[in-house]
Amino acid sequence: MNAKITRRHTLAAFALAATALSPFAAHAEDVVKVGVILPMTGPSASTGREIAAAIKLFQAQKGDKAGGKKVEVIIKDDTGVADITKRLAQELIVNDKASVIAGFGLTPLALAVAPIATQAKVPAVVMAAGTAIITEASPYIVRTSFTLPQNTMPIAQWAVKNGIKKVVTLVTDYGPGIDAEKTFVATIKENGGQVLDSLRSPLKNPEFAPFLQKAKDLKPDALFLFVPSGQGAALMKQVSERDFAKEGIKVIGTGDVTDDEQLNNMGDAVLGMITSHNYSADHDSPENKAYVAAFEKANPGLRPNFMSVGGYDGMALIYAALDKTKGDTNGTKLVEAMKGMSWTSPRGPISIDPETRDIIQNVYIRKVEKKNGQLYNVEFSTMANVKDPFKAAKAAKK
Ligand code: DHB
């Protein structure tokens, strides 16, 4: 027994010495670990698939060094369950010594890690979730995705400008859906419009048919829709079976509904649908053309969507922060470095609001059109540098 222990110790000591002597060995302190927690399986797996692909692309293009250190990404699957997100965040920080955690495919998952980020003083980069209050849940949260009020305001203003007076809203019944509903309803009412009903469908096992029938019976000028990424195709199939256009009802929404990952399979029934959003694979810029080409080359058959750019830009932010701190992984210093950072994303110019740690970005009004036989969200109008309207209103009151 004793002999065994001694032998093991000797071996361990030998291994350590060999590591220290080897000119090729990476010292532990030269590696920065980024723990990425995503729903890789389950109902939100498309979000995980898109973000993981974008992170891999980013590292393939830019290399694995930032601030003079090797950046090691560890991707973990929380299956979309908040208790698992929480456990994985703790394990990544305590066992793996992750200096940054990132990902978070749904609002409840991002909120679940907020207290852990605060306690551990580890930056949590939200690459997907979009409820406005998330960044207020911890001073260590920084967001590279979007907020629903930010993405909803422009389509609400478009509706007002286009003579839409009576509306019905149908959203998924949780944080981002309620943010979208609140923003849309407030803008319509402020402009003298009327909200005939605000309907909410459950996040799990959504059943759209009864809500859509109710919306149709109310005969609004427009039906406003929000569902999270991955549910758009199922919703639009039900919408197309009800021919709202024949009743003179416009169907509009946020771009989460006409999600680039699923859009091509939605069929011609979505042609002409107007939405507002922070990203379209069709965005006309050299950065985006290069991004889409590289993404599709690395992931045949998969089109990058708005979740993917949240992941790609999240990595860009982590690299830039490490460059700025010269590889110092102190969490407070990293968050400070992230504040006010600005760069050109495939989606257009973006920056991190130094006050709120939330993203400021362009939001585009788009129309579904066919290009070379493929369906795309074609941008036709831009609202530049949009700040989350809830936080902008709060800041104005101060
Ligand atoms: C959220 C998730 C989504 O898939 C989306 O499109 C918007 C918001 C969320 O849970 O915050």
PDB file of N, CA and C in Angstrom, residues 163-261:
ATOM      1  N   GLY A 163     -50.305  53.237 -40.480  1.00  0.00           N
ATOM      2  CA  GLY A 163     -51.757  53.347 -40.319  1.00  0.00           C
ATOM      3  C   GLY A 163     -52.395  52.207 -39.552  1.00  0.00           C
ATOM      4  N   ILE A 164     -51.595  51.411 -38.824  1.00  0.00           N
ATOM      5  CA  ILE A 164     -52.170  50.315 -38.043  1.00  0.00           C
ATOM      6  C   ILE A 164     -52.708  50.880 -36.734  1.00  0.00           C
ATOM      7  N   LYS A 165     -54.010  50.681 -36.502  1.00  0.00           N
ATOM      8  CA  LYS A 165     -54.654  51.266 -35.316  1.00  0.00           C
ATOM      9  C   LYS A 165     -55.062  50.205 -34.301  1.00  0.00           C
ATOM     10  N   LYS A 166     -55.677  49.128 -34.808  1.00  0.00           N
ATOM     11  CA  LYS A 166     -56.165  48.086 -33.890  1.00  0.00           C
ATOM     12  C   LYS A 166     -55.258  46.865 -33.975  1.00  0.00           C
ATOM     13  N   VAL A 167     -54.759  46.429 -32.828  1.00  0.00           N
ATOM     14  CA  VAL A 167     -53.827  45.300 -32.851  1.00  0.00           C
ATOM     15  C   VAL A 167     -54.199  44.224 -31.843  1.00  0.00           C
ATOM     16  N   VAL A 168     -53.713  43.016 -32.130  1.00  0.00           N
ATOM     17  CA  VAL A 168     -53.710  41.919 -31.160  1.00  0.00           C
ATOM     18  C   VAL A 168     -52.259  41.478 -31.040  1.00  0.00           C
ATOM     19  N   THR A 169     -51.818  41.158 -29.822  1.00  0.00           N
ATOM     20  CA  THR A 169     -50.453  40.638 -29.656  1.00  0.00           C
ATOM     21  C   THR A 169     -50.530  39.179 -29.208  1.00  0.00           C
ATOM     22  N   LEU A 170     -49.587  38.389 -29.699  1.00  0.00           N
ATOM     23  CA  LEU A 170     -49.451  36.988 -29.256  1.00  0.00           C
ATOM     24  C   LEU A 170     -47.970  36.727 -29.018  1.00  0.00           C
ATOM     25  N   VAL A 171     -47.623  36.482 -27.754  1.00  0.00           N
ATOM     26  CA  VAL A 171     -46.216  36.276 -27.394  1.00  0.00           C
ATOM     27  C   VAL A 171     -46.081  35.042 -26.519  1.00  0.00           C
ATOM     28  N   THR A 172     -44.856  34.549 -26.402  1.00  0.00           N
ATOM     29  CA  THR A 172     -44.576  33.444 -25.485  1.00  0.00           C
ATOM     30  C   THR A 172     -44.561  33.988 -24.064  1.00  0.00           C
ATOM     31  N   ASP A 173     -45.201  33.235 -23.172  1.00  0.00           N
ATOM     32  CA  ASP A 173     -45.480  33.718 -21.823  1.00  0.00           C
ATOM     33  C   ASP A 173     -44.287  33.572 -20.878  1.00  0.00           C
ATOM     34  N   TYR A 174     -43.250  34.379 -21.078  1.00  0.00           N
ATOM     35  CA  TYR A 174     -42.145  34.502 -20.117  1.00  0.00           C
ATOM     36  C   TYR A 174     -41.396  35.789 -20.444  1.00  0.00           C
ATOM     37  N   GLY A 175     -40.348  36.088 -19.698  1.00  0.00           N
ATOM     38  CA  GLY A 175     -39.630  37.359 -19.761  1.00  0.00           C
ATOM     39  C   GLY A 175     -39.590  38.082 -21.104  1.00  0.00           C
ATOM     40  N   PRO A 176     -38.938  37.498 -22.118  1.00  0.00           N
ATOM     41  CA  PRO A 176     -38.791  38.235 -23.375  1.00  0.00           C
ATOM     42  C   PRO A 176     -40.125  38.509 -24.065  1.00  0.00           C
ATOM     43  N   GLY A 177     -41.057  37.561 -23.990  1.00  0.00           N
ATOM     44  CA  GLY A 177     -42.371  37.746 -24.606  1.00  0.00           C
ATOM     45  C   GLY A 177     -43.120  38.891 -23.945  1.00  0.00           C
ATOM     46  N   ILE A 178     -43.018  38.940 -22.619  1.00  0.00           N
ATOM     47  CA  ILE A 178     -43.726  39.983 -21.875  1.00  0.00           C
ATOM     48  C   ILE A 178     -43.087  41.352 -22.158  1.00  0.00           C
ATOM     49  N   ASP A 179     -41.742  41.382 -22.283  1.00  0.00           N
ATOM     50  CA  ASP A 179     -41.047  42.618 -22.681  1.00  0.00           C
ATOM     51  C   ASP A 179     -41.508  43.080 -24.067  1.00  0.00           C
ATOM     52  N   ALA A 180     -41.634  42.144 -24.987  1.00  0.00           N
ATOM     53  CA  ALA A 180     -42.051  42.489 -26.355  1.00  0.00           C
ATOM     54  C   ALA A 180     -43.476  43.032 -26.336  1.00  0.00           C
ATOM     55  N   GLU A 181     -44.357  42.337 -25.624  1.00  0.00           N
ATOM     56  CA  GLU A 181     -45.759  42.754 -25.517  1.00  0.00           C
ATOM     57  C   GLU A 181     -45.858  44.159 -24.908  1.00  0.00           C
ATOM     58  N   LYS A 182     -45.160  44.366 -23.783  1.00  0.00           N
ATOM     59  CA  LYS A 182     -45.207  45.676 -23.094  1.00  0.00           C
ATOM     60  C   LYS A 182     -44.773  46.800 -24.025  1.00  0.00           C
ATOM     61  N   THR A 183     -43.683  46.564 -24.747  1.00  0.00           N
ATOM     62  CA  THR A 183     -43.125  47.598 -25.624  1.00  0.00           C
ATOM     63  C   THR A 183     -44.081  47.891 -26.778  1.00  0.00           C
ATOM     64  N   PHE A 184     -44.603  46.825 -27.390  1.00  0.00           N
ATOM     65  CA  PHE A 184     -45.494  47.003 -28.539  1.00  0.00           C
ATOM     66  C   PHE A 184     -46.792  47.696 -28.120  1.00  0.00           C
ATOM     67  N   VAL A 185     -47.384  47.214 -27.044  1.00  0.00           N
ATOM     68  CA  VAL A 185     -48.655  47.771 -26.547  1.00  0.00           C
ATOM     69  C   VAL A 185     -48.488  49.249 -26.177  1.00  0.00           C
ATOM     70  N   ALA A 186     -47.403  49.576 -25.458  1.00  0.00           N
ATOM     71  CA  ALA A 186     -47.197  50.966 -25.019  1.00  0.00           C
ATOM     72  C   ALA A 186     -47.076  51.897 -26.222  1.00  0.00           C
ATOM     73  N   THR A 187     -46.316  51.477 -27.228  1.00  0.00           N
ATOM     74  CA  THR A 187     -46.106  52.342 -28.394  1.00  0.00           C
ATOM     75  C   THR A 187     -47.412  52.543 -29.165  1.00  0.00           C
ATOM     76  N   ILE A 188     -48.198  51.491 -29.316  1.00  0.00           N
ATOM     77  CA  ILE A 188     -49.477  51.593 -30.028  1.00  0.00           C
ATOM     78  C   ILE A 188     -50.419  52.533 -29.268  1.00  0.00           C
ATOM     79  N   LYS A 189     -50.522  52.340 -27.960  1.00  0.00           N
ATOM     80  CA  LYS A 189     -51.439  53.157 -27.140  1.00  0.00           C
ATOM     81  C   LYS A 189     -51.020  54.628 -27.118  1.00  0.00           C
ATOM     82  N   GLU A 190     -49.695  54.855 -26.969  1.00  0.00           N
ATOM     83  CA  GLU A 190     -49.195  56.249 -26.950  1.00  0.00           C
ATOM     84  C   GLU A 190     -49.570  56.988 -28.224  1.00  0.00           C
ATOM     85  N   ASN A 191     -49.748  56.244 -29.298  1.00  0.00           N
ATOM     86  CA  ASN A 191     -50.044  56.870 -30.586  1.00  0.00           C
ATOM     87  C   ASN A 191     -51.523  56.774 -30.948  1.00  0.00           C
ATOM     88  N   GLY A 192     -52.367  56.561 -29.946  1.00  0.00           N
ATOM     89  CA  GLY A 192     -53.815  56.590 -30.151  1.00  0.00           C
ATOM     90  C   GLY A 192     -54.403  55.310 -30.712  1.00  0.00           C
ATOM     91  N   GLY A 193     -53.599  54.228 -30.762  1.00  0.00           N
ATOM     92  CA  GLY A 193     -54.115  52.949 -31.260  1.00  0.00           C
ATOM     93  C   GLY A 193     -54.824  52.168 -30.166  1.00  0.00           C
ATOM     94  N   GLN A 194     -55.353  51.019 -30.566  1.00  0.00           N
ATOM     95  CA  GLN A 194     -56.170  50.225 -29.654  1.00  0.00           C
ATOM     96  C   GLN A 194     -55.638  48.790 -29.613  1.00  0.00           C
ATOM     97  N   VAL A 195     -55.509  48.248 -28.399  1.00  0.00           N
ATOM     98  CA  VAL A 195     -55.051  46.859 -28.271  1.00  0.00           C
ATOM     99  C   VAL A 195     -56.275  45.998 -27.953  1.00  0.00           C
ATOM    100  N   LEU A 196     -56.716  45.194 -28.907  1.00  0.00           N
ATOM    101  CA  LEU A 196     -57.953  44.414 -28.745  1.00  0.00           C
ATOM    102  C   LEU A 196     -57.762  43.262 -27.774  1.00  0.00           C
ATOM    103  N   ASP A 197     -56.565  42.680 -27.775  1.00  0.00           N
ATOM    104  CA  ASP A 197     -56.257  41.611 -26.815  1.00  0.00           C
ATOM    105  C   ASP A 197     -54.759  41.351 -26.814  1.00  0.00           C
ATOM    106  N   SER A 198     -54.252  40.892 -25.663  1.00  0.00           N
ATOM    107  CA  SER A 198     -52.851  40.486 -25.545  1.00  0.00           C
ATOM    108  C   SER A 198     -52.832  39.029 -25.120  1.00  0.00           C
ATOM    109  N   LEU A 199     -52.443  38.159 -26.045  1.00  0.00           N
ATOM    110  CA  LEU A 199     -52.501  36.714 -25.816  1.00  0.00           C
ATOM    111  C   LEU A 199     -51.097  36.190 -25.531  1.00  0.00           C
ATOM    112  N   ARG A 200     -51.026  35.155 -24.678  1.00  0.00           N
ATOM    113  CA  ARG A 200     -49.722  34.578 -24.329  1.00  0.00           C
ATOM    114  C   ARG A 200     -49.790  33.064 -24.408  1.00  0.00           C
ATOM    115  N   SER A 201     -48.843  32.478 -25.143  1.00  0.00           N
ATOM    116  CA  SER A 201     -48.809  31.013 -25.248  1.00  0.00           C
ATOM    117  C   SER A 201     -47.672  30.478 -24.386  1.00  0.00           C
ATOM    118  N   PRO A 202     -47.825  29.273 -23.815  1.00  0.00           N
ATOM    119  CA  PRO A 202     -46.793  28.756 -22.899  1.00  0.00           C
ATOM    120  C   PRO A 202     -45.463  28.493 -23.606  1.00  0.00           C
ATOM    121  N   LEU A 203     -44.354  28.619 -22.842  1.00  0.00           N
ATOM    122  CA  LEU A 203     -43.020  28.366 -23.404  1.00  0.00           C
ATOM    123  C   LEU A 203     -42.858  26.891 -23.748  1.00  0.00           C
ATOM    124  N   LYS A 204     -43.320  26.035 -22.832  1.00  0.00           N
ATOM    125  CA  LYS A 204     -43.182  24.593 -23.064  1.00  0.00           C
ATOM    126  C   LYS A 204     -44.430  24.075 -23.759  1.00  0.00           C
ATOM    127  N   ASN A 205     -44.247  23.191 -24.713  1.00  0.00           N
ATOM    128  CA  ASN A 205     -45.356  22.618 -25.483  1.00  0.00           C
ATOM    129  C   ASN A 205     -46.339  23.684 -25.961  1.00  0.00           C
ATOM    130  N   PRO A 206     -45.857  24.646 -26.740  1.00  0.00           N
ATOM    131  CA  PRO A 206     -46.756  25.724 -27.160  1.00  0.00           C
ATOM    132  C   PRO A 206     -47.884  25.212 -28.049  1.00  0.00           C
ATOM    133  N   GLU A 207     -49.035  25.817 -27.880  1.00  0.00           N
ATOM    134  CA  GLU A 207     -50.210  25.453 -28.662  1.00  0.00           C
ATOM    135  C   GLU A 207     -50.739  26.768 -29.243  1.00  0.00           C
ATOM    136  N   PHE A 208     -50.463  27.011 -30.530  1.00  0.00           N
ATOM    137  CA  PHE A 208     -50.787  28.325 -31.094  1.00  0.00           C
ATOM    138  C   PHE A 208     -52.209  28.421 -31.649  1.00  0.00           C
ATOM    139  N   ALA A 209     -52.785  27.278 -32.059  1.00  0.00           N
ATOM    140  CA  ALA A 209     -54.045  27.307 -32.804  1.00  0.00           C
ATOM    141  C   ALA A 209     -55.176  28.096 -32.128  1.00  0.00           C
ATOM    142  N   PRO A 210     -55.492  27.819 -30.850  1.00  0.00           N
ATOM    143  CA  PRO A 210     -56.614  28.555 -30.254  1.00  0.00           C
ATOM    144  C   PRO A 210     -56.366  30.067 -30.180  1.00  0.00           C
ATOM    145  N   PHE A 211     -55.110  30.458 -29.927  1.00  0.00           N
ATOM    146  CA  PHE A 211     -54.776  31.887 -29.848  1.00  0.00           C
ATOM    147  C   PHE A 211     -54.910  32.550 -31.219  1.00  0.00           C
ATOM    148  N   LEU A 212     -54.455  31.851 -32.245  1.00  0.00           N
ATOM    149  CA  LEU A 212     -54.520  32.430 -33.596  1.00  0.00           C
ATOM    150  C   LEU A 212     -55.970  32.572 -34.046  1.00  0.00           C
ATOM    151  N   GLN A 213     -56.789  31.591 -33.679  1.00  0.00           N
ATOM    152  CA  GLN A 213     -58.210  31.672 -34.047  1.00  0.00           C
ATOM    153  C   GLN A 213     -58.858  32.874 -33.360  1.00  0.00           C
ATOM    154  N   LYS A 214     -58.535  33.044 -32.081  1.00  0.00           N
ATOM    155  CA  LYS A 214     -59.086  34.172 -31.319  1.00  0.00           C
ATOM    156  C   LYS A 214     -58.646  35.496 -31.959  1.00  0.00           C
ATOM    157  N   ALA A 215     -57.350  35.574 -32.299  1.00  0.00           N
ATOM    158  CA  ALA A 215     -56.814  36.797 -32.906  1.00  0.00           C
ATOM    159  C   ALA A 215     -57.540  37.105 -34.211  1.00  0.00           C
ATOM    160  N   LYS A 216     -57.793  36.079 -35.003  1.00  0.00           N
ATOM    161  CA  LYS A 216     -58.453  36.270 -36.302  1.00  0.00           C
ATOM    162  C   LYS A 216     -59.893  36.754 -36.116  1.00  0.00           C
ATOM    163  N   ASP A 217     -60.578  36.177 -35.138  1.00  0.00           N
ATOM    164  CA  ASP A 217     -61.969  36.550 -34.875  1.00  0.00           C
ATOM    165  C   ASP A 217     -62.104  38.012 -34.441  1.00  0.00           C
ATOM    166  N   LEU A 218     -61.049  38.558 -33.817  1.00  0.00           N
ATOM    167  CA  LEU A 218     -61.099  39.947 -33.335  1.00  0.00           C
ATOM    168  C   LEU A 218     -60.901  40.964 -34.457  1.00  0.00           C
ATOM    169  N   LYS A 219     -60.499  40.499 -35.638  1.00  0.00           N
ATOM    170  CA  LYS A 219     -60.322  41.336 -36.834  1.00  0.00           C
ATOM    171  C   LYS A 219     -59.491  42.601 -36.601  1.00  0.00           C
ATOM    172  N   PRO A 220     -58.262  42.449 -36.084  1.00  0.00           N
ATOM    173  CA  PRO A 220     -57.407  43.640 -35.916  1.00  0.00           C
ATOM    174  C   PRO A 220     -56.819  44.071 -37.262  1.00  0.00           C
ATOM    175  N   ASP A 221     -56.187  45.251 -37.280  1.00  0.00           N
ATOM    176  CA  ASP A 221     -55.417  45.648 -38.470  1.00  0.00           C
ATOM    177  C   ASP A 221     -54.141  44.813 -38.564  1.00  0.00           C
ATOM    178  N   ALA A 222     -53.604  44.492 -37.385  1.00  0.00           N
ATOM    179  CA  ALA A 222     -52.361  43.706 -37.376  1.00  0.00           C
ATOM    180  C   ALA A 222     -52.301  42.781 -36.177  1.00  0.00           C
ATOM    181  N   LEU A 223     -51.616  41.653 -36.394  1.00  0.00           N
ATOM    182  CA  LEU A 223     -51.304  40.711 -35.319  1.00  0.00           C
ATOM    183  C   LEU A 223     -49.800  40.755 -35.121  1.00  0.00           C
ATOM    184  N   PHE A 224     -49.376  41.094 -33.882  1.00  0.00           N
ATOM    185  CA  PHE A 224     -47.950  41.159 -33.557  1.00  0.00           C
ATOM    186  C   PHE A 224     -47.530  39.858 -32.880  1.00  0.00           C
ATOM    187  N   LEU A 225     -46.409  39.283 -33.343  1.00  0.00           N
ATOM    188  CA  LEU A 225     -45.955  37.986 -32.820  1.00  0.00           C
ATOM    189  C   LEU A 225     -44.541  38.028 -32.237  1.00  0.00           C
ATOM    190  N   PHE A 226     -44.342  37.305 -31.139  1.00  0.00           N
ATOM    191  CA  PHE A 226     -42.994  36.961 -30.660  1.00  0.00           C
ATOM    192  C   PHE A 226     -43.003  35.524 -30.170  1.00  0.00           C
ATOM    193  N   VAL A 227     -42.059  34.725 -30.646  1.00  0.00           N
ATOM    194  CA  VAL A 227     -41.732  33.424 -30.041  1.00  0.00           C
ATOM    195  C   VAL A 227     -40.208  33.330 -30.002  1.00  0.00           C
ATOM    196  N   PRO A 228     -39.634  32.541 -29.073  1.00  0.00           N
ATOM    197  CA  PRO A 228     -38.173  32.421 -29.059  1.00  0.00           C
ATOM    198  C   PRO A 228     -37.652  31.627 -30.256  1.00  0.00           C
ATOM    199  N   SER A 229     -36.364  31.818 -30.514  1.00  0.00           N
ATOM    200  CA  SER A 229     -35.681  31.127 -31.597  1.00  0.00           C
ATOM    201  C   SER A 229     -35.972  29.625 -31.551  1.00  0.00           C
ATOM    202  N   GLY A 230     -36.329  29.072 -32.700  1.00  0.00           N
ATOM    203  CA  GLY A 230     -36.606  27.640 -32.763  1.00  0.00           C
ATOM    204  C   GLY A 230     -38.091  27.321 -32.833  1.00  0.00           C
ATOM    205  N   GLN A 231     -38.941  28.296 -32.455  1.00  0.00           N
ATOM    206  CA  GLN A 231     -40.393  28.042 -32.484  1.00  0.00           C
ATOM    207  C   GLN A 231     -41.083  28.724 -33.664  1.00  0.00           C
ATOM    208  N   GLY A 232     -40.333  29.529 -34.428  1.00  0.00           N
ATOM    209  CA  GLY A 232     -40.934  30.314 -35.509  1.00  0.00           C
ATOM    210  C   GLY A 232     -41.602  29.480 -36.595  1.00  0.00           C
ATOM    211  N   ALA A 233     -40.956  28.386 -36.985  1.00  0.00           N
ATOM    212  CA  ALA A 233     -41.497  27.570 -38.085  1.00  0.00           C
ATOM    213  C   ALA A 233     -42.848  26.965 -37.703  1.00  0.00           C
ATOM    214  N   ALA A 234     -42.949  26.446 -36.470  1.00  0.00           N
ATOM    215  CA  ALA A 234     -44.213  25.846 -36.006  1.00  0.00           C
ATOM    216  C   ALA A 234     -45.314  26.908 -35.943  1.00  0.00           C
ATOM    217  N   LEU A 235     -44.959  28.090 -35.459  1.00  0.00           N
ATOM    218  CA  LEU A 235     -45.943  29.174 -35.368  1.00  0.00           C
ATOM    219  C   LEU A 235     -46.397  29.604 -36.767  1.00  0.00           C
ATOM    220  N   MET A 236     -45.438  29.814 -37.673  1.00  0.00           N
ATOM    221  CA  MET A 236     -45.796  30.325 -38.993  1.00  0.00           C
ATOM    222  C   MET A 236     -46.571  29.301 -39.824  1.00  0.00           C
ATOM    223  N   LYS A 237     -46.384  28.020 -39.531  1.00  0.00           N
ATOM    224  CA  LYS A 237     -47.173  26.990 -40.214  1.00  0.00           C
ATOM    225  C   LYS A 237     -48.646  27.167 -39.830  1.00  0.00           C
ATOM    226  N   GLN A 238     -48.884  27.375 -38.550  1.00  0.00           N
ATOM    227  CA  GLN A 238     -50.256  27.584 -38.063  1.00  0.00           C
ATOM    228  C   GLN A 238     -50.829  28.908 -38.596  1.00  0.00           C
ATOM    229  N   VAL A 239     -49.976  29.928 -38.675  1.00  0.00           N
ATOM    230  CA  VAL A 239     -50.420  31.230 -39.195  1.00  0.00           C
ATOM    231  C   VAL A 239     -50.829  31.072 -40.661  1.00  0.00           C
ATOM    232  N   SER A 240     -49.999  30.380 -41.437  1.00  0.00           N
ATOM    233  CA  SER A 240     -50.266  30.288 -42.883  1.00  0.00           C
ATOM    234  C   SER A 240     -51.524  29.486 -43.181  1.00  0.00           C
ATOM    235  N   GLU A 241     -51.900  28.603 -42.267  1.00  0.00           N
ATOM    236  CA  GLU A 241     -53.131  27.819 -42.465  1.00  0.00           C
ATOM    237  C   GLU A 241     -54.389  28.664 -42.248  1.00  0.00           C
ATOM    238  N   ARG A 242     -54.224  29.861 -41.710  1.00  0.00           N
ATOM    239  CA  ARG A 242     -55.398  30.680 -41.390  1.00  0.00           C
ATOM    240  C   ARG A 242     -55.606  31.891 -42.285  1.00  0.00           C
ATOM    241  N   ASP A 243     -54.776  32.112 -43.241  1.00  0.00           N
ATOM    242  CA  ASP A 243     -54.916  33.181 -44.237  1.00  0.00           C
ATOM    243  C   ASP A 243     -55.393  34.520 -43.656  1.00  0.00           C
ATOM    244  N   PHE A 244     -54.563  35.089 -42.810  1.00  0.00           N
ATOM    245  CA  PHE A 244     -54.875  36.387 -42.197  1.00  0.00           C
ATOM    246  C   PHE A 244     -54.990  37.492 -43.257  1.00  0.00           C
ATOM    247  N   ALA A 245     -54.170  37.371 -44.305  1.00  0.00           N
ATOM    248  CA  ALA A 245     -54.156  38.415 -45.347  1.00  0.00           C
ATOM    249  C   ALA A 245     -55.540  38.572 -45.983  1.00  0.00           C
ATOM    250  N   LYS A 246     -56.227  37.469 -46.165  1.00  0.00           N
ATOM    251  CA  LYS A 246     -57.560  37.500 -46.781  1.00  0.00           C
ATOM    252  C   LYS A 246     -58.539  38.336 -45.956  1.00  0.00           C
ATOM    253  N   GLU A 247     -58.327  38.362 -44.658  1.00  0.00           N
ATOM    254  CA  GLU A 247     -59.178  39.152 -43.744  1.00  0.00           C
ATOM    255  C   GLU A 247     -58.663  40.585 -43.600  1.00  0.00           C
ATOM    256  N   GLY A 248     -57.584  40.898 -44.312  1.00  0.00           N
ATOM    257  CA  GLY A 248     -56.996  42.230 -44.210  1.00  0.00           C
ATOM    258  C   GLY A 248     -56.174  42.424 -42.941  1.00  0.00           C
ATOM    259  N   ILE A 249     -55.723  41.307 -42.345  1.00  0.00           N
ATOM    260  CA  ILE A 249     -54.922  41.392 -41.107  1.00  0.00           C
ATOM    261  C   ILE A 249     -53.440  41.212 -41.459  1.00  0.00           C
ATOM    262  N   LYS A 250     -52.631  42.224 -41.133  1.00  0.00           N
ATOM    263  CA  LYS A 250     -51.181  42.119 -41.366  1.00  0.00           C
ATOM    264  C   LYS A 250     -50.564  41.316 -40.226  1.00  0.00           C
ATOM    265  N   VAL A 251     -49.662  40.403 -40.556  1.00  0.00           N
ATOM    266  CA  VAL A 251     -48.940  39.653 -39.518  1.00  0.00           C
ATOM    267  C   VAL A 251     -47.524  40.214 -39.448  1.00  0.00           C
ATOM    268  N   ILE A 252     -47.178  40.756 -38.276  1.00  0.00           N
ATOM    269  CA  ILE A 252     -45.856  41.369 -38.082  1.00  0.00           C
ATOM    270  C   ILE A 252     -45.229  40.796 -36.802  1.00  0.00           C
ATOM    271  N   GLY A 253     -43.974  41.122 -36.547  1.00  0.00           N
ATOM    272  CA  GLY A 253     -43.363  40.590 -35.328  1.00  0.00           C
ATOM    273  C   GLY A 253     -41.928  41.017 -35.174  1.00  0.00           C
ATOM    274  N   THR A 254     -41.261  40.389 -34.193  1.00  0.00           N
ATOM    275  CA  THR A 254     -39.813  40.564 -34.095  1.00  0.00           C
ATOM    276  C   THR A 254     -39.176  39.487 -34.974  1.00  0.00           C
ATOM    277  N   GLY A 255     -37.917  39.681 -35.309  1.00  0.00           N
ATOM    278  CA  GLY A 255     -37.217  38.747 -36.183  1.00  0.00           C
ATOM    279  C   GLY A 255     -36.962  37.377 -35.576  1.00  0.00           C
ATOM    280  N   ASP A 256     -37.268  37.215 -34.277  1.00  0.00           N
ATOM    281  CA  ASP A 256     -37.153  35.881 -33.670  1.00  0.00           C
ATOM    282  C   ASP A 256     -38.086  34.908 -34.398  1.00  0.00           C
ATOM    283  N   VAL A 257     -39.211  35.441 -34.928  1.00  0.00           N
ATOM    284  CA  VAL A 257     -40.216  34.603 -35.598  1.00  0.00           C
ATOM    285  C   VAL A 257     -39.702  34.135 -36.964  1.00  0.00           C
ATOM    286  N   THR A 258     -39.128  35.059 -37.733  1.00  0.00           N
ATOM    287  CA  THR A 258     -38.609  34.703 -39.064  1.00  0.00           C
ATOM    288  C   THR A 258     -37.106  34.403 -38.969  1.00  0.00           C
ATOM    289  N   ASP A 259     -36.764  33.649 -37.948  1.00  0.00           N
ATOM    290  CA  ASP A 259     -35.410  33.189 -37.620  1.00  0.00           C
ATOM    291  C   ASP A 259     -34.705  32.627 -38.865  1.00  0.00           C
ATOM    292  N   ASP A 260     -33.535  33.177 -39.176  1.00  0.00           N
ATOM    293  CA  ASP A 260     -32.794  32.733 -40.361  1.00  0.00           C
ATOM    294  C   ASP A 260     -32.548  31.231 -40.408  1.00  0.00           C
ATOM    295  N   GLU A 261     -32.411  30.600 -39.240  1.00  0.00           N
ATOM    296  CA  GLU A 261     -32.115  29.168 -39.261  1.00  0.00           C
ATOM    297  C   GLU A 261     -33.273  28.361 -39.836  1.00  0.00           C
TER     298      GLU A 261
END
